[in-house]
Amino acid sequence: MRKPRIGMGLAAVPAVVVLLMLALTGPTGPSAQGSKIPVTSLKAFTSVAEWQIDITWHAKDAYEDKDWRASGEVTATARYVLKQLDRQDAWGHWQALGVQSSNITLGTGLTNKHNGSRLDYRSTAGPVAAAMADFQVGGTSPGYLLVCQAGFPVKGTDTSMGPFDGIQVLGTTQMDMPGLSGVCSGPLPASGATIHGSLVIPYIVPPFGSSAAPKTRLGIQYVIRPYVDPLAPLVPAKKR
């Protein structure tokens, strides 16, 4: 029986980034400009020049049928620093096209119960590919919209074909949902400018999401806060 490989190769990642960026290009038409969100409630957010997003992905799963046995776990983190691209009275838009830091621990495996052959995936050292984060406040959103994505390097080992390299893409978007319905969103906090959020979405983490095993449940937790540069010079005290 055919064995599944990495669900998304490096060459396919930029196309996903483009689609997500096009999907989040700001308020459109009268509905956005006619939003009833009070301008004063958004000022604390739209006036922020840069945001820091810390995100964690985690999944642990197992599956077995008459043909296959699959198991695995992944935990990954990424930090993005987003710069403001646009700002209106009731809308703000920030974006990052890379990560400030990241980490991943991944180990999954798939066994063919008929012949005993095995396919394994392990995280490996290397730069993150096609990372991006897009954050919007106001406009037509319920408060904010968030898209994060990062492609982590992994190494596969097939008992019949040997080792190979791949990319495990992790994100916040449920790709089988129409329009923006699969995009992460939520209300703004009643006080302060720090947003805490979490969600669980079906996702491809090979071998889960292949012909041998269904998608896994990917848990996502994130914190969005105004960015403070730790290397910024201290402001000297004013003379009396």
C-alpha positions as YAML, in Angstrom:
chain: A
units: angstrom
residues:
- id: 1
  name: MET
  ca: [0.00, 0.00, 0.00]
- id: 2
  name: ARG
  ca: [1.21, 3.54, -0.77]
- id: 3
  name: LYS
  ca: [2.74, 5.43, 2.11]
- id: 4
  name: PRO
  ca: [1.96, 9.11, 2.68]
- id: 5
  name: ARG
  ca: [4.74, 11.70, 2.74]
- id: 6
  name: ILE
  ca: [4.91, 15.19, 4.18]
- id: 7
  name: GLY
  ca: [1.56, 16.88, 3.68]
- id: 8
  name: MET
  ca: [3.02, 20.16, 2.36]
- id: 9
  name: GLY
  ca: [6.41, 20.56, 0.76]
- id: 10
  name: LEU
  ca: [8.49, 23.71, 0.75]
- id: 11
  name: ALA
  ca: [7.54, 24.62, -2.79]
- id: 12
  name: ALA
  ca: [3.86, 24.75, -1.89]
- id: 13
  name: VAL
  ca: [4.23, 26.95, 1.19]
- id: 14
  name: PRO
  ca: [4.55, 30.39, -0.51]
- id: 15
  name: ALA
  ca: [1.24, 29.88, -2.29]
- id: 16
  name: VAL
  ca: [-0.48, 29.43, 1.05]
- id: 17
  name: VAL
  ca: [1.15, 32.61, 2.34]
- id: 18
  name: VAL
  ca: [-0.06, 34.59, -0.67]
- id: 19
  name: LEU
  ca: [-3.60, 33.31, -0.30]
- id: 20
  name: LEU
  ca: [-3.71, 34.21, 3.37]
- id: 21
  name: MET
  ca: [-2.28, 37.68, 2.74]
- id: 22
  name: LEU
  ca: [-4.82, 38.32, -0.01]
- id: 23
  name: ALA
  ca: [-7.63, 37.19, 2.27]
- id: 24
  name: LEU
  ca: [-6.68, 39.77, 4.88]
- id: 25
  name: THR
  ca: [-6.23, 43.04, 3.01]
- id: 26
  name: GLY
  ca: [-8.32, 45.30, 5.19]
- id: 27
  name: PRO
  ca: [-11.85, 46.65, 5.34]
- id: 28
  name: THR
  ca: [-13.86, 46.39, 2.15]
- id: 29
  name: GLY
  ca: [-16.92, 48.31, 1.07]
- id: 30
  name: PRO
  ca: [-19.43, 50.26, 3.15]
- id: 31
  name: SER
  ca: [-19.78, 47.52, 5.79]
- id: 32
  name: ALA
  ca: [-16.25, 48.16, 7.04]
- id: 33
  name: GLN
  ca: [-16.49, 51.95, 7.06]
- id: 34
  name: GLY
  ca: [-19.97, 51.76, 8.56]
- id: 35
  name: SER
  ca: [-18.82, 49.69, 11.49]
- id: 36
  name: LYS
  ca: [-20.45, 50.66, 14.79]
- id: 37
  name: ILE
  ca: [-17.32, 49.85, 16.81]
- id: 38
  name: PRO
  ca: [-16.58, 52.99, 18.87]
- id: 39
  name: VAL
  ca: [-13.38, 54.65, 17.73]
- id: 40
  name: THR
  ca: [-12.32, 55.32, 21.31]
- id: 41
  name: SER
  ca: [-12.36, 51.59, 22.12]
- id: 42
  name: LEU
  ca: [-9.86, 50.90, 19.30]
- id: 43
  name: LYS
  ca: [-7.42, 53.74, 19.90]
- id: 44
  name: ALA
  ca: [-5.34, 51.74, 22.38]
- id: 45
  name: PHE
  ca: [-4.82, 49.13, 19.64]
- id: 46
  name: THR
  ca: [-4.61, 51.14, 16.42]
- id: 47
  name: SER
  ca: [-2.01, 53.47, 17.93]
- id: 48
  name: VAL
  ca: [0.43, 50.58, 18.58]
- id: 49
  name: ALA
  ca: [3.31, 50.65, 16.07]
- id: 50
  name: GLU
  ca: [4.47, 47.07, 16.66]
- id: 51
  name: TRP
  ca: [2.94, 43.94, 18.18]
- id: 52
  name: GLN
  ca: [4.58, 40.83, 19.59]
- id: 53
  name: ILE
  ca: [2.82, 37.51, 19.09]
- id: 54
  name: ASP
  ca: [3.88, 34.41, 21.03]
- id: 55
  name: ILE
  ca: [2.19, 31.25, 19.80]
- id: 56
  name: THR
  ca: [2.34, 27.58, 20.77]
- id: 57
  name: TRP
  ca: [1.06, 24.63, 18.73]
- id: 58
  name: HIS
  ca: [0.56, 21.19, 20.26]
- id: 59
  name: ALA
  ca: [-0.91, 17.88, 19.15]
- id: 60
  name: LYS
  ca: [-0.67, 14.34, 20.48]
- id: 61
  name: ASP
  ca: [-2.56, 11.57, 18.77]
- id: 62
  name: ALA
  ca: [-2.83, 7.87, 17.93]
- id: 63
  name: TYR
  ca: [-4.82, 5.97, 15.34]
- id: 64
  name: GLU
  ca: [-5.15, 2.34, 14.28]
- id: 65
  name: ASP
  ca: [-7.21, 0.36, 11.77]
- id: 66
  name: LYS
  ca: [-6.78, -3.00, 10.04]
- id: 67
  name: ASP
  ca: [-4.00, -1.64, 7.81]
- id: 68
  name: TRP
  ca: [-2.15, 1.10, 9.70]
- id: 69
  name: ARG
  ca: [-0.92, 2.13, 13.12]
- id: 70
  name: ALA
  ca: [-0.08, 5.82, 13.59]
- id: 71
  name: SER
  ca: [1.10, 7.80, 16.59]
- id: 72
  name: GLY
  ca: [2.93, 11.01, 17.30]
- id: 73
  name: GLU
  ca: [3.32, 14.30, 19.11]
- id: 74
  name: VAL
  ca: [4.37, 17.80, 18.15]
- id: 75
  name: THR
  ca: [5.01, 20.94, 20.18]
- id: 76
  name: ALA
  ca: [6.21, 24.11, 18.47]
- id: 77
  name: THR
  ca: [6.57, 27.76, 19.44]
- id: 78
  name: ALA
  ca: [7.18, 30.94, 17.48]
- id: 79
  name: ARG
  ca: [7.53, 34.63, 18.26]
- id: 80
  name: TYR
  ca: [6.64, 37.27, 15.69]
- id: 81
  name: VAL
  ca: [7.17, 41.03, 15.80]
- id: 82
  name: LEU
  ca: [4.66, 42.75, 13.52]
- id: 83
  name: LYS
  ca: [5.03, 46.25, 12.08]
- id: 84
  name: GLN
  ca: [2.09, 48.47, 11.23]
- id: 85
  name: LEU
  ca: [1.17, 48.57, 7.55]
- id: 86
  name: ASP
  ca: [-1.96, 50.71, 7.65]
- id: 87
  name: ARG
  ca: [-4.17, 52.56, 10.07]
- id: 88
  name: GLN
  ca: [-7.58, 54.22, 9.99]
- id: 89
  name: ASP
  ca: [-9.89, 55.51, 12.70]
- id: 90
  name: ALA
  ca: [-11.53, 52.12, 13.19]
- id: 91
  name: TRP
  ca: [-9.01, 49.74, 11.65]
- id: 92
  name: GLY
  ca: [-5.35, 48.78, 12.03]
- id: 93
  name: HIS
  ca: [-3.18, 46.30, 10.11]
- id: 94
  name: TRP
  ca: [0.20, 44.80, 11.09]
- id: 95
  name: GLN
  ca: [2.34, 42.13, 9.50]
- id: 96
  name: ALA
  ca: [5.56, 40.13, 9.90]
- id: 97
  name: LEU
  ca: [7.26, 38.03, 7.23]
- id: 98
  name: GLY
  ca: [9.55, 36.09, 9.54]
- id: 99
  name: VAL
  ca: [9.91, 34.87, 13.11]
- id: 100
  name: GLN
  ca: [12.06, 36.41, 15.82]
- id: 101
  name: SER
  ca: [12.51, 33.00, 17.47]
- id: 102
  name: SER
  ca: [11.10, 29.50, 17.14]
- id: 103
  name: ASN
  ca: [11.38, 25.93, 18.38]
- id: 104
  name: ILE
  ca: [9.85, 22.56, 17.54]
- id: 105
  name: THR
  ca: [9.85, 19.03, 18.93]
- id: 106
  name: LEU
  ca: [8.19, 16.53, 16.62]
- id: 107
  name: GLY
  ca: [8.10, 12.76, 16.51]
- id: 108
  name: THR
  ca: [5.51, 10.79, 14.55]
- id: 109
  name: GLY
  ca: [5.39, 7.36, 13.00]
- id: 110
  name: LEU
  ca: [3.33, 5.15, 10.74]
- id: 111
  name: THR
  ca: [3.52, 1.35, 10.58]
- id: 112
  name: ASN
  ca: [2.12, -0.84, 7.82]
- id: 113
  name: LYS
  ca: [0.54, -3.74, 9.70]
- id: 114
  name: HIS
  ca: [0.74, -6.04, 6.67]
- id: 115
  name: ASN
  ca: [4.48, -5.94, 5.99]
- id: 116
  name: GLY
  ca: [5.91, -4.14, 9.05]
- id: 117
  name: SER
  ca: [7.43, -1.26, 7.07]
- id: 118
  name: ARG
  ca: [7.62, 2.05, 8.89]
- id: 119
  name: LEU
  ca: [7.64, 5.75, 8.11]
- id: 120
  name: ASP
  ca: [8.94, 8.18, 10.75]
- id: 121
  name: TYR
  ca: [9.15, 11.96, 11.00]
- id: 122
  name: ARG
  ca: [11.45, 13.86, 13.37]
- id: 123
  name: SER
  ca: [12.13, 17.54, 13.91]
- id: 124
  name: THR
  ca: [15.58, 18.68, 12.88]
- id: 125
  name: ALA
  ca: [17.75, 21.78, 13.09]
- id: 126
  name: GLY
  ca: [17.36, 24.43, 10.45]
- id: 127
  name: PRO
  ca: [15.73, 27.78, 9.67]
- id: 128
  name: VAL
  ca: [11.98, 28.26, 9.63]
- id: 129
  name: ALA
  ca: [10.58, 28.67, 6.11]
- id: 130
  name: ALA
  ca: [7.73, 30.85, 4.80]
- id: 131
  name: ALA
  ca: [6.87, 32.29, 8.20]
- id: 132
  name: MET
  ca: [4.31, 35.06, 8.34]
- id: 133
  name: ALA
  ca: [1.86, 36.70, 10.71]
- id: 134
  name: ASP
  ca: [-0.99, 39.04, 9.82]
- id: 135
  name: PHE
  ca: [-2.97, 40.88, 12.52]
- id: 136
  name: GLN
  ca: [-5.92, 43.22, 12.09]
- id: 137
  name: VAL
  ca: [-8.03, 45.16, 14.56]
- id: 138
  name: GLY
  ca: [-11.46, 46.60, 13.83]
- id: 139
  name: GLY
  ca: [-12.84, 46.81, 10.33]
- id: 140
  name: THR
  ca: [-15.26, 43.96, 9.65]
- id: 141
  name: SER
  ca: [-13.76, 41.70, 12.31]
- id: 142
  name: PRO
  ca: [-15.44, 40.84, 15.63]
- id: 143
  name: GLY
  ca: [-12.53, 42.67, 17.24]
- id: 144
  name: TYR
  ca: [-9.42, 41.18, 15.67]
- id: 145
  name: LEU
  ca: [-8.30, 38.75, 12.98]
- id: 146
  name: LEU
  ca: [-5.09, 36.73, 13.21]
- id: 147
  name: VAL
  ca: [-3.20, 34.55, 10.75]
- id: 148
  name: CYS
  ca: [0.10, 32.93, 11.76]
- id: 149
  name: GLN
  ca: [2.11, 30.37, 9.83]
- id: 150
  name: ALA
  ca: [5.58, 28.80, 10.02]
- id: 151
  name: GLY
  ca: [7.24, 25.96, 8.14]
- id: 152
  name: PHE
  ca: [9.51, 23.91, 10.40]
- id: 153
  name: PRO
  ca: [12.22, 21.61, 8.97]
- id: 154
  name: VAL
  ca: [11.70, 17.89, 9.56]
- id: 155
  name: LYS
  ca: [13.44, 14.72, 8.47]
- id: 156
  name: GLY
  ca: [11.60, 11.63, 7.35]
- id: 157
  name: THR
  ca: [12.82, 8.04, 7.33]
- id: 158
  name: ASP
  ca: [11.17, 5.37, 5.22]
- id: 159
  name: THR
  ca: [12.31, 1.78, 5.77]
- id: 160
  name: SER
  ca: [11.90, 1.05, 2.06]
- id: 161
  name: MET
  ca: [13.09, 4.35, 0.53]
- id: 162
  name: GLY
  ca: [15.51, 5.83, 3.06]
- id: 163
  name: PRO
  ca: [15.72, 9.35, 4.56]
- id: 164
  name: PHE
  ca: [14.30, 12.54, 3.07]
- id: 165
  name: ASP
  ca: [13.83, 16.18, 4.11]
- id: 166
  name: GLY
  ca: [10.54, 18.00, 4.42]
- id: 167
  name: ILE
  ca: [8.67, 20.92, 5.94]
- id: 168
  name: GLN
  ca: [5.97, 20.72, 8.60]
- id: 169
  name: VAL
  ca: [3.74, 23.76, 8.20]
- id: 170
  name: LEU
  ca: [1.87, 24.90, 11.31]
- id: 171
  name: GLY
  ca: [-0.70, 27.66, 11.23]
- id: 172
  name: THR
  ca: [-3.88, 29.09, 12.71]
- id: 173
  name: THR
  ca: [-6.22, 28.75, 9.72]
- id: 174
  name: GLN
  ca: [-8.66, 25.91, 9.13]
- id: 175
  name: MET
  ca: [-8.11, 25.54, 5.41]
- id: 176
  name: ASP
  ca: [-11.35, 23.69, 4.54]
- id: 177
  name: MET
  ca: [-13.55, 26.56, 5.76]
- id: 178
  name: PRO
  ca: [-14.91, 29.10, 3.23]
- id: 179
  name: GLY
  ca: [-13.73, 32.71, 3.13]
- id: 180
  name: LEU
  ca: [-12.59, 34.08, 6.47]
- id: 181
  name: SER
  ca: [-14.70, 31.66, 8.53]
- id: 182
  name: GLY
  ca: [-11.66, 29.50, 9.17]
- id: 183
  name: VAL
  ca: [-9.43, 32.39, 10.23]
- id: 184
  name: CYS
  ca: [-8.63, 32.89, 13.91]
- id: 185
  name: SER
  ca: [-10.58, 35.83, 15.37]
- id: 186
  name: GLY
  ca: [-12.07, 37.09, 18.60]
- id: 187
  name: PRO
  ca: [-13.19, 40.08, 20.65]
- id: 188
  name: LEU
  ca: [-10.83, 42.69, 22.05]
- id: 189
  name: PRO
  ca: [-10.24, 42.69, 25.83]
- id: 190
  name: ALA
  ca: [-12.38, 45.02, 27.92]
- id: 191
  name: SER
  ca: [-9.29, 46.58, 29.46]
- id: 192
  name: GLY
  ca: [-5.61, 46.70, 28.58]
- id: 193
  name: ALA
  ca: [-4.05, 45.89, 25.22]
- id: 194
  name: THR
  ca: [-2.99, 42.26, 25.73]
- id: 195
  name: ILE
  ca: [-4.98, 39.55, 23.96]
- id: 196
  name: HIS
  ca: [-4.98, 35.93, 25.13]
- id: 197
  name: GLY
  ca: [-6.55, 33.34, 22.88]
- id: 198
  name: SER
  ca: [-6.77, 29.63, 22.11]
- id: 199
  name: LEU
  ca: [-8.44, 27.32, 19.62]
- id: 200
  name: VAL
  ca: [-8.39, 23.73, 18.40]
- id: 201
  name: ILE
  ca: [-8.59, 22.93, 14.67]
- id: 202
  name: PRO
  ca: [-8.31, 19.78, 12.53]
- id: 203
  name: TYR
  ca: [-4.86, 19.79, 10.94]
- id: 204
  name: ILE
  ca: [-2.36, 17.82, 8.89]
- id: 205
  name: VAL
  ca: [0.65, 16.60, 10.88]
- id: 206
  name: PRO
  ca: [1.87, 13.57, 8.89]
- id: 207
  name: PRO
  ca: [1.01, 10.77, 9.02]
- id: 208
  name: PHE
  ca: [-2.21, 12.31, 10.37]
- id: 209
  name: GLY
  ca: [-4.16, 13.81, 7.51]
- id: 210
  name: SER
  ca: [-2.91, 11.28, 4.97]
- id: 211
  name: SER
  ca: [-4.68, 8.35, 3.33]
- id: 212
  name: ALA
  ca: [-3.65, 6.22, 6.33]
- id: 213
  name: ALA
  ca: [-4.92, 8.34, 9.24]
- id: 214
  name: PRO
  ca: [-7.39, 11.21, 9.68]
- id: 215
  name: LYS
  ca: [-6.34, 14.74, 10.58]
- id: 216
  name: THR
  ca: [-5.25, 15.36, 14.14]
- id: 217
  name: ARG
  ca: [-6.59, 17.97, 16.55]
- id: 218
  name: LEU
  ca: [-4.09, 20.83, 16.77]
- id: 219
  name: GLY
  ca: [-4.28, 22.94, 19.91]
- id: 220
  name: ILE
  ca: [-3.17, 26.57, 19.56]
- id: 221
  name: GLN
  ca: [-2.49, 29.12, 22.29]
- id: 222
  name: TYR
  ca: [-1.31, 32.67, 21.68]
- id: 223
  name: VAL
  ca: [-0.63, 35.98, 23.41]
- id: 224
  name: ILE
  ca: [-0.65, 39.28, 21.51]
- id: 225
  name: ARG
  ca: [0.86, 42.31, 23.25]
- id: 226
  name: PRO
  ca: [2.48, 45.63, 22.29]
- id: 227
  name: TYR
  ca: [6.12, 45.03, 21.42]
- id: 228
  name: VAL
  ca: [8.81, 46.47, 23.67]
- id: 229
  name: ASP
  ca: [12.31, 46.32, 22.19]
- id: 230
  name: PRO
  ca: [14.63, 44.89, 24.90]
- id: 231
  name: LEU
  ca: [17.63, 46.56, 23.19]
- id: 232
  name: ALA
  ca: [16.09, 50.04, 22.99]
- id: 233
  name: PRO
  ca: [18.21, 52.70, 24.73]
- id: 234
  name: LEU
  ca: [17.08, 53.83, 28.16]
- id: 235
  name: VAL
  ca: [15.52, 57.26, 28.26]
- id: 236
  name: PRO
  ca: [17.57, 59.50, 30.58]
- id: 237
  name: ALA
  ca: [15.76, 61.06, 33.52]
- id: 238
  name: LYS
  ca: [14.71, 64.67, 32.96]
- id: 239
  name: LYS
  ca: [16.64, 67.32, 34.83]
- id: 240
  name: ARG
  ca: [14.72, 69.23, 37.43]
...
